[in-house]
Coordinates of C-alpha atoms in Angstrom, one line a residue:
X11 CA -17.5 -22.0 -11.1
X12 CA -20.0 -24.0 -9.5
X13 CA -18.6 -27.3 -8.9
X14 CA -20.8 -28.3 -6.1
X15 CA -23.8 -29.3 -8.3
X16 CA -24.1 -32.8 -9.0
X17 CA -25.2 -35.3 -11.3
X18 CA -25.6 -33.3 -14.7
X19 CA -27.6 -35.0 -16.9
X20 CA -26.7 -35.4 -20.6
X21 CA -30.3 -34.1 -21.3
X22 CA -29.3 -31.2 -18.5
X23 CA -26.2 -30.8 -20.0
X24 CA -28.0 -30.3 -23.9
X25 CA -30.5 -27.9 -22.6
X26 CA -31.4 -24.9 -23.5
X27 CA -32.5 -21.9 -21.4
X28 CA -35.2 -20.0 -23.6
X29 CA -37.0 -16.8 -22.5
X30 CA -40.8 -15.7 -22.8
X31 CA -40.6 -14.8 -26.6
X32 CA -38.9 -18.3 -27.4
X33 CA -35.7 -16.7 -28.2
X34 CA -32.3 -17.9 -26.2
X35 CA -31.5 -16.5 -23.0
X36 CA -27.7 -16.2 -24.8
X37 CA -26.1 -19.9 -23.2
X38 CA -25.8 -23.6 -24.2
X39 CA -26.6 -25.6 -21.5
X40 CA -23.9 -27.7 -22.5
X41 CA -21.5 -25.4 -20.9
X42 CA -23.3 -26.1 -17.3
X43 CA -19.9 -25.8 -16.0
X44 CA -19.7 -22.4 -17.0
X45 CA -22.3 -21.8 -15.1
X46 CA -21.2 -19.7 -11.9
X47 CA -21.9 -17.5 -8.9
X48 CA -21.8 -14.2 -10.8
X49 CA -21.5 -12.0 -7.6
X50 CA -21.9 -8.8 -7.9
X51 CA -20.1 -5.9 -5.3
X52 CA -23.3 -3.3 -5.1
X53 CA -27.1 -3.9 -5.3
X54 CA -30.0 -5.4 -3.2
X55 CA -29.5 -9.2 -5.4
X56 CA -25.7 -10.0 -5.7
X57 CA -25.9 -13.2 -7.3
X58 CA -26.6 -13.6 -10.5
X59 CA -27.3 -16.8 -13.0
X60 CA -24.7 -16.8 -16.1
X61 CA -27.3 -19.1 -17.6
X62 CA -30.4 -16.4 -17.8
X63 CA -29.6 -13.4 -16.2
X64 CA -32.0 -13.8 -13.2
X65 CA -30.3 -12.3 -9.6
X66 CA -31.0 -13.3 -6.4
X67 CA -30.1 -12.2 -2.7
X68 CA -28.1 -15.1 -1.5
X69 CA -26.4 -18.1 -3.2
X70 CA -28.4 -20.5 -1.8
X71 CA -30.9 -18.9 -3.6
X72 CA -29.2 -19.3 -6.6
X73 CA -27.7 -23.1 -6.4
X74 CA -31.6 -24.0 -5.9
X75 CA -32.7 -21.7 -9.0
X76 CA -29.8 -23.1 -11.4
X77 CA -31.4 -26.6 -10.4
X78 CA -34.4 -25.2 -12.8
X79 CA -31.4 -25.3 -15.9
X80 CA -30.3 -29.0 -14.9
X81 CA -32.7 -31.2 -13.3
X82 CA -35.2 -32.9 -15.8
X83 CA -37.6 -30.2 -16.6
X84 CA -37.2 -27.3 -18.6
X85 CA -36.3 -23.8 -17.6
X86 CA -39.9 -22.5 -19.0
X87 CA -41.4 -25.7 -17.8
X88 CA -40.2 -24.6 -14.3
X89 CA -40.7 -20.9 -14.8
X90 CA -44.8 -21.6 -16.3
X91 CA -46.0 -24.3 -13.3
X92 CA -44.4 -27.4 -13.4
X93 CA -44.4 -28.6 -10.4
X94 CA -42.9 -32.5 -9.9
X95 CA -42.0 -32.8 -5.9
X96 CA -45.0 -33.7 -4.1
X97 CA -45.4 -33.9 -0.6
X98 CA -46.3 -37.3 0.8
X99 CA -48.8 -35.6 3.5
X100 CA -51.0 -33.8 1.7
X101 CA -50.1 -33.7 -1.5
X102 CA -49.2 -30.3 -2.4
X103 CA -46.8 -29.6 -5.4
X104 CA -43.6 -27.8 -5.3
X105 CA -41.0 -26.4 -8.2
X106 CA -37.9 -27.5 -6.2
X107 CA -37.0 -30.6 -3.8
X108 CA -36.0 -28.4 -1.0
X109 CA -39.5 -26.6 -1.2
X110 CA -41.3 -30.2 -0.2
X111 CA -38.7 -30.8 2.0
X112 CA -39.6 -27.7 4.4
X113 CA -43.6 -28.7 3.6
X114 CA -43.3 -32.1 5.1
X115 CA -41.4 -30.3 8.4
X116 CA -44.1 -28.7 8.6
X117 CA -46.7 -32.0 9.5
X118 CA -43.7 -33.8 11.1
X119 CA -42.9 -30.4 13.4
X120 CA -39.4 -30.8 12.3
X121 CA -37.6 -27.7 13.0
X122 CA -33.8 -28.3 12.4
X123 CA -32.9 -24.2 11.8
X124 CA -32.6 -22.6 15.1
X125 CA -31.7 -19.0 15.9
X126 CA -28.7 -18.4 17.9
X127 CA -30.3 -15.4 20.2
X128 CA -33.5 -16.9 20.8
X129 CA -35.0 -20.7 21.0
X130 CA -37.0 -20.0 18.5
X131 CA -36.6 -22.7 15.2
X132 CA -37.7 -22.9 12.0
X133 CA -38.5 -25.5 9.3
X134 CA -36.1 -23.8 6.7
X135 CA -33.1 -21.5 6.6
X136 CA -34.6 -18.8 4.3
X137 CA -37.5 -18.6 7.3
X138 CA -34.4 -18.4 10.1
X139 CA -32.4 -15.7 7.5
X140 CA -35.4 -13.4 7.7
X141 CA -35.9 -14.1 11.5
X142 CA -32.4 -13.1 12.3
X143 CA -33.0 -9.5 10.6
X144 CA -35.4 -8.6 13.6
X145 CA -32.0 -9.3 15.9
X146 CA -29.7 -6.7 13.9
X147 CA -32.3 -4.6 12.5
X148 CA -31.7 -5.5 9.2
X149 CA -34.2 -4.2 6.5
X150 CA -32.7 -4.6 2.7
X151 CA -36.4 -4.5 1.0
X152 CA -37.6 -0.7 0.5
X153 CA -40.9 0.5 -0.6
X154 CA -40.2 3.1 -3.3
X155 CA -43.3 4.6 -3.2
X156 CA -43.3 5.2 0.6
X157 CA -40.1 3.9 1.9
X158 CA -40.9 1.3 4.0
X159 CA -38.8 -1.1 5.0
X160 CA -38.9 -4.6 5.6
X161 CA -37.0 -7.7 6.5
X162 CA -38.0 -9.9 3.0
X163 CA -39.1 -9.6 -0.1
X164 CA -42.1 -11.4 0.6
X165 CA -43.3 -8.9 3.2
X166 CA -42.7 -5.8 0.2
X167 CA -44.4 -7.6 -2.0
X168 CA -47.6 -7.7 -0.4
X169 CA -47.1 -4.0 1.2
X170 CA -46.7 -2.6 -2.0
X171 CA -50.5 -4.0 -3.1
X172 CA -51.8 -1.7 -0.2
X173 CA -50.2 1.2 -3.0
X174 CA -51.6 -0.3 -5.8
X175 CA -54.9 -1.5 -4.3
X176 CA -54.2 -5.1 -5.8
X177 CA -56.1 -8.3 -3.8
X178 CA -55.2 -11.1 -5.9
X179 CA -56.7 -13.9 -3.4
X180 CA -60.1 -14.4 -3.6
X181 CA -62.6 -16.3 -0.9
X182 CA -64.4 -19.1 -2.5
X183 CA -67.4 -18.2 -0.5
X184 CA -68.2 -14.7 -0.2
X185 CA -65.7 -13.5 -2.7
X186 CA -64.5 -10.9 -0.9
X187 CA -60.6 -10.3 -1.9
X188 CA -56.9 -10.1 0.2
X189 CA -53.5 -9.0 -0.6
X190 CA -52.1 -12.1 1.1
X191 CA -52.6 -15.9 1.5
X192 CA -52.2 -15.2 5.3
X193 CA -55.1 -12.5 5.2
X194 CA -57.2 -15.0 3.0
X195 CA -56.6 -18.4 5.5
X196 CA -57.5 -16.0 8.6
X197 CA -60.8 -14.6 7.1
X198 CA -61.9 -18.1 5.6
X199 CA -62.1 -19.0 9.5
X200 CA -65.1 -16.9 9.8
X201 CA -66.4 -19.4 8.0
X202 CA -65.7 -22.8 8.9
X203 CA -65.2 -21.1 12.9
X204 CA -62.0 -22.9 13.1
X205 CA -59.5 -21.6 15.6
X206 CA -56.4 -23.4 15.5
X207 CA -54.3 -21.6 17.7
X208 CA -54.7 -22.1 21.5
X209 CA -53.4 -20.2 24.4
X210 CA -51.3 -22.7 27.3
X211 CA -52.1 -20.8 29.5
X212 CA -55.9 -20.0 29.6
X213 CA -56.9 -22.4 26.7
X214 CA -58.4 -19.2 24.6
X215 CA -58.0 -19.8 20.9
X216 CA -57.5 -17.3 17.9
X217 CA -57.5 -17.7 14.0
X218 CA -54.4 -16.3 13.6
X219 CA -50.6 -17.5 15.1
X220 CA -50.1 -13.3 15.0
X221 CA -53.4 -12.9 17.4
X222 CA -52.1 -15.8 20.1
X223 CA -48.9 -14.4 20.3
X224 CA -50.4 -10.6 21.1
X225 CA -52.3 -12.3 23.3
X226 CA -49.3 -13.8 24.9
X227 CA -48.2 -10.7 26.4
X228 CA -51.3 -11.0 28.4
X229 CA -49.8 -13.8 30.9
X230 CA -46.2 -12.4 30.2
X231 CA -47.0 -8.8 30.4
X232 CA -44.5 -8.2 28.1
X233 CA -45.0 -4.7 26.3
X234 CA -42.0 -4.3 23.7
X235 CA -43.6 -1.5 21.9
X236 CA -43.1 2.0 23.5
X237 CA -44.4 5.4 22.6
X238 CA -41.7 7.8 21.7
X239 CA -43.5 10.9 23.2
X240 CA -44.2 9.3 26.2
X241 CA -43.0 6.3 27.3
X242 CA -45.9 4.2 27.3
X243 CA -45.4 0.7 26.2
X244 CA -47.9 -1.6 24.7
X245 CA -48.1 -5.6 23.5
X246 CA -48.7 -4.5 19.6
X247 CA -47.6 -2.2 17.0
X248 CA -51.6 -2.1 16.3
X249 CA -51.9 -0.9 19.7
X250 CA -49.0 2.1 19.7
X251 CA -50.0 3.3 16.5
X252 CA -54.0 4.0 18.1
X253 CA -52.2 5.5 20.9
X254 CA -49.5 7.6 18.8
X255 CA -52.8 9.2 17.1
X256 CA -53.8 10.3 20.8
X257 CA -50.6 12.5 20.8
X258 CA -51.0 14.2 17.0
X259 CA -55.2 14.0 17.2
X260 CA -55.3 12.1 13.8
X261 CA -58.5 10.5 13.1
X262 CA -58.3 8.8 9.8
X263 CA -61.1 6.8 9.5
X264 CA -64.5 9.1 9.0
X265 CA -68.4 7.4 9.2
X266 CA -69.3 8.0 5.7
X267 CA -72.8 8.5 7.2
X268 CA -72.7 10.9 10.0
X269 CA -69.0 12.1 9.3
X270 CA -67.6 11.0 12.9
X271 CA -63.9 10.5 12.8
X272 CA -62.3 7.7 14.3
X273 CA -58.3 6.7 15.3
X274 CA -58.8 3.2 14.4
X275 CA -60.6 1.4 11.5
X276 CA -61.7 -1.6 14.1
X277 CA -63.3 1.4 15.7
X278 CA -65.4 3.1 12.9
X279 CA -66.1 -0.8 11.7
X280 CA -68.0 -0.9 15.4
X281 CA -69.4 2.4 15.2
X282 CA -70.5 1.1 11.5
X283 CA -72.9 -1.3 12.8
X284 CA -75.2 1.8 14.7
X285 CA -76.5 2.7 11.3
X286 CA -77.4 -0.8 10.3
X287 CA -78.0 -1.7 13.2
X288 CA -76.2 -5.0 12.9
X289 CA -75.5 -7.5 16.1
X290 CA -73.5 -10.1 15.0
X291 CA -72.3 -11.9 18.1
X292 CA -74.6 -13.3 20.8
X293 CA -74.3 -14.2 24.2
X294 CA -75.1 -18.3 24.3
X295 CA -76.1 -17.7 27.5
X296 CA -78.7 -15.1 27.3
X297 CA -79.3 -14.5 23.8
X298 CA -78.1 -11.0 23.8
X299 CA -76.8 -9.5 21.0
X300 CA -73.6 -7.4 20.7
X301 CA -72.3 -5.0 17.8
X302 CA -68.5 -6.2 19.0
X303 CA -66.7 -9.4 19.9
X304 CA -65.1 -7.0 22.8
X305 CA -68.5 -6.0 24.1
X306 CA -69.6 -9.7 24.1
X307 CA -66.7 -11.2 26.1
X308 CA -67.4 -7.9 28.6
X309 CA -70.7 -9.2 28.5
X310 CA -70.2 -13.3 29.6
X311 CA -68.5 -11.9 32.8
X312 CA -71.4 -10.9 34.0
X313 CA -73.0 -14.3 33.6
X314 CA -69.7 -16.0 35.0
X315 CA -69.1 -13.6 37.8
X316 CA -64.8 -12.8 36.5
X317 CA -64.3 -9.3 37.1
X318 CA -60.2 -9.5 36.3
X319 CA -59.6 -6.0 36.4
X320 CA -58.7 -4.7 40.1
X321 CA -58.2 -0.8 41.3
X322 CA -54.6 -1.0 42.7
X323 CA -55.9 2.0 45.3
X324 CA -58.8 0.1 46.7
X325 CA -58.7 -3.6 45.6
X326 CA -62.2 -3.7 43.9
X327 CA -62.6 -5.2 41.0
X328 CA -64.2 -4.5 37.5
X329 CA -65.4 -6.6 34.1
X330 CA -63.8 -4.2 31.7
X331 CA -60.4 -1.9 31.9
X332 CA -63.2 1.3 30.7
X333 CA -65.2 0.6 34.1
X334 CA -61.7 0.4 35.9
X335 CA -60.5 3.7 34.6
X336 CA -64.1 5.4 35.4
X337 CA -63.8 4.0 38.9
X338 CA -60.1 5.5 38.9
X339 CA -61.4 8.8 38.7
X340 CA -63.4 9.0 42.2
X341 CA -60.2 8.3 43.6
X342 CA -58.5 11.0 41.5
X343 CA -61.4 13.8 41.1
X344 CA -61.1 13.6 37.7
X345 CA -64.3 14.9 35.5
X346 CA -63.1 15.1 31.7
X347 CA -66.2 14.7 30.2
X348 CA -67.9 17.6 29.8
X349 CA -71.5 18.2 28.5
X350 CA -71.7 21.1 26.4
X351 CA -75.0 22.5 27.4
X352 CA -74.5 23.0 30.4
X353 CA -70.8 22.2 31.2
X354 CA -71.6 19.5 33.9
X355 CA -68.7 17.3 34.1
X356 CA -68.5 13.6 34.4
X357 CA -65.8 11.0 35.1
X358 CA -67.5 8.9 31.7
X359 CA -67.7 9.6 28.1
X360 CA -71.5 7.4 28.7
X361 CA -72.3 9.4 31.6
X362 CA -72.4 12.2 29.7
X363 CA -74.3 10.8 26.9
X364 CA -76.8 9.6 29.0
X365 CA -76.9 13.4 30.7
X366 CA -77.4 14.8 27.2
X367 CA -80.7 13.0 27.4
X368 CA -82.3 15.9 29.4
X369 CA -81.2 18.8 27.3
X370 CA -82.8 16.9 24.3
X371 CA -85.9 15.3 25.5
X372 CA -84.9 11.4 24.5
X373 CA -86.7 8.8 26.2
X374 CA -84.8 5.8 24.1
X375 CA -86.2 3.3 26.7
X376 CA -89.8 2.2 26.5
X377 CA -92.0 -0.1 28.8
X378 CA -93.2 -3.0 26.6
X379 CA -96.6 -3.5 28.7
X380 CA -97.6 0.3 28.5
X381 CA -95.5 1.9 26.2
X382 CA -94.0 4.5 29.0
X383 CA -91.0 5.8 28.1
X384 CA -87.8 6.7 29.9
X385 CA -84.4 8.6 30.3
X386 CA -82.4 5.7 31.4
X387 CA -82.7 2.2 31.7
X388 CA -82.5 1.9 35.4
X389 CA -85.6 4.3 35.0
X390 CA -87.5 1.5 33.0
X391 CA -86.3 -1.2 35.0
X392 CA -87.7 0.1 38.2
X393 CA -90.8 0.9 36.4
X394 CA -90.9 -2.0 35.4
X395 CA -91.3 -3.2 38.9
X396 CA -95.0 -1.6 39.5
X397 CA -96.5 -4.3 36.8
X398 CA -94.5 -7.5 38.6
X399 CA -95.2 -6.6 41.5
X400 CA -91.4 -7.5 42.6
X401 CA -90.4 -5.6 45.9
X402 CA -86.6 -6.6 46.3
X403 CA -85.6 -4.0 49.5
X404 CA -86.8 -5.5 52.7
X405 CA -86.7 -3.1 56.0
X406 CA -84.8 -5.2 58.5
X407 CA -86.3 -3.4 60.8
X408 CA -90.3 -4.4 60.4
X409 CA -90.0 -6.5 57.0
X410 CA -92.2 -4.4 54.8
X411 CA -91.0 -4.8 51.5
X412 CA -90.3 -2.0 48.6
X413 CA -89.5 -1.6 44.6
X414 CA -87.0 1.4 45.3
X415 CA -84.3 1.9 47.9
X416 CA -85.9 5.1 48.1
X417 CA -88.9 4.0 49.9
X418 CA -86.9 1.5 52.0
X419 CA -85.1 4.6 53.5

């Protein structure tokens, strides 16, 4: 019997708890001290409400639901939106008094739940109870379509619309739909720009808490995903599962246009914007467009001279990890690009894109003063030297200036 639930109400005490079709749920209210911690020995939700029937996974759960049968609104006012606590910050309404309570920790910082193993704290139990399932493992919510697990209700909830294709949260703006309010706050930063979430470290911000802790790992070099097959470990599960797919060959995400397969949708969302031709971020610098954010960032380094990527073999240093690992391979020997003409190998996927350029006769570079057109772009910027006149190779020798190093030698 629950005795620890205070101040019944004669109202709460005459109340009656009626279900959707009007009818009684089966008790008087009056009994409220009837009312008890039906616990059952088997199943996912243990405790169950003598009042309505409704079972929950803990009984803190339940002591806060059976509040809906004696505090001073209705059980179907509660159930249908009522909604009287409301937090003194901003105003936002909740169905219980230990709801607001956790919202207004959340604008003081308040974080009085902390977990045992780590430092980390939280603004209410429930939010610690879940955290603590990462620690042993724990994962009581199964998908029963796919058999998924996961550490909260919450978290099935919102896998299981990924089944059903249901995205009940709708941008105001563009109208485009989620399957979570997280998903829908994250995209609705693309439109105000906001990036809440700064980095300590290097003061880089993200739209997403998820994104700034990945990126974390960066300073920390912490890698706690690893790769069954072989070892490797990386900073997200994002990150293994695009490298798992380099072990089975799975490319799941096909170019409706030109059929080209691809192991991760950010990927084929890139390769997208060659069809349309679509360049959404720009350097502020220059003014150059880019079809990634990735390419863009690779980009600004060549304005602000950071090449943080060094060759552990010879010290130099790169702009991206791609021009690293090409520069890896004239240390190693390593060719693995192979055209497929001629079977010329290359130490570069581009290199041998740009190679395929003489078997097919594509001259994608052309001179804007005389229309010329070229193989490769160094090809059109050296042309481009005979109409400015600019001769940047000097002979040290006599001082006679050339356009090519060719000349100079």
């Amino acid at each position: 019997i629950l005795h620890k639930i205070s101040n019944y109400t004669e109202i709460g005490q005459r109340r009656v708890c009626e279900s959707k079709e009007g009818s009684q749920c089966g008790e008087n209210v009056s009994l409220l001290p009837n009312l008890s911690l039906n616990k059952k020995t088997t199943g996912a939700k243990p405790w169950g409400c003598s009042a309505c029937g409704r079972v929950f996974t803990h009984h803190s759960l339940l002591k806060t639901h059976i509040r809906c049968h004696t505090e001073h609104t209705t059980y179907e006012y509660q159930k249908y939106g009522g909604k009287p606590h409301q937090c003194k910050e901003c105003g936002k309404a909740f169905t219980y008094l230990t709801l607001v309570q956790s919202r207004e920790r959340t604008h003081t910082g308040e974080k009085p739940y902390e977990c045992k193993q780590r430092s980390k704290a939280f603004t209410c139990s429930s939010y610690l109870r879940v955290h603590e399932r990462i620690h042993t493992g724990e994962k009581p919510y199964g998908c029963k379509k796919c058999s998924k697990a996961f550490t909260s209700s919450s978290y099935l909830q919102i896998h299981e619309r990924t089944h059903t294709g249901e995205k009940p949260f709708k941008c105001k703006i563009c109208g485009k739909a989620f399957i979570s309010t997280i998903c829908l706050s994250r995209h609705g930063r693309t439109h105000t720009g906001g990036k809440p979430y700064k980095c300590k470290k290097c003061g880089k911000a993200f739209t997403c808490s998820s994104s700034l802790q990945r990126h974390g790992r960066i300073h920390t070099g912490e890698k706690p995903y690893e790769c069954k097959i072989c070892g490797k470990a990386f900073i997200s599960t994002i990150c293994l599962s695009r490298h798992g797919r380099t072990h089975t060959g799975g490319k799941p995400y096909k170019c409706k246009k030109c059929g080209k397969a691809f192991t991760c949708s950010s990927s084929l969302q890139r390769h997208g914007r060659i069809h349309t031709g679509e360049k959404p971020y720009e350097c502020k610098r220059c003014s150059k467009a880019f079809s990634s954010s990735s390419y863009l960032r690779i980009h600004e380094r060549t304005h602000t001279g950071e090449k943080p990527f060094k060759c552990k073999i010879c010290g130099k240093a790169f702009i991206s990890t791609n021009c690293l690992s090409t520069h890896g391979r004239t240390h190693t020997g390593a060719k693995p690009y192979k055209c497929e003409k001629c079977s010329k190998a290359f130490t570069s996927s581009s290199y041998v894109r740009v190679h395929g350029r003489i078997h097919t006769g594509e001259k994608p570079y052309e001179c804007k003063r005389c229309s010329k057109a070229f193989t490769f772009s160094m090809s059109l910027r050296l042309h481009g030297r005979t109409h400015t006149g600019e001769k940047p190779f000097e002979c040290k020798i006599c001082g006679k200036a050339f356009g090519y190093t060719a000349f100079k030698t």
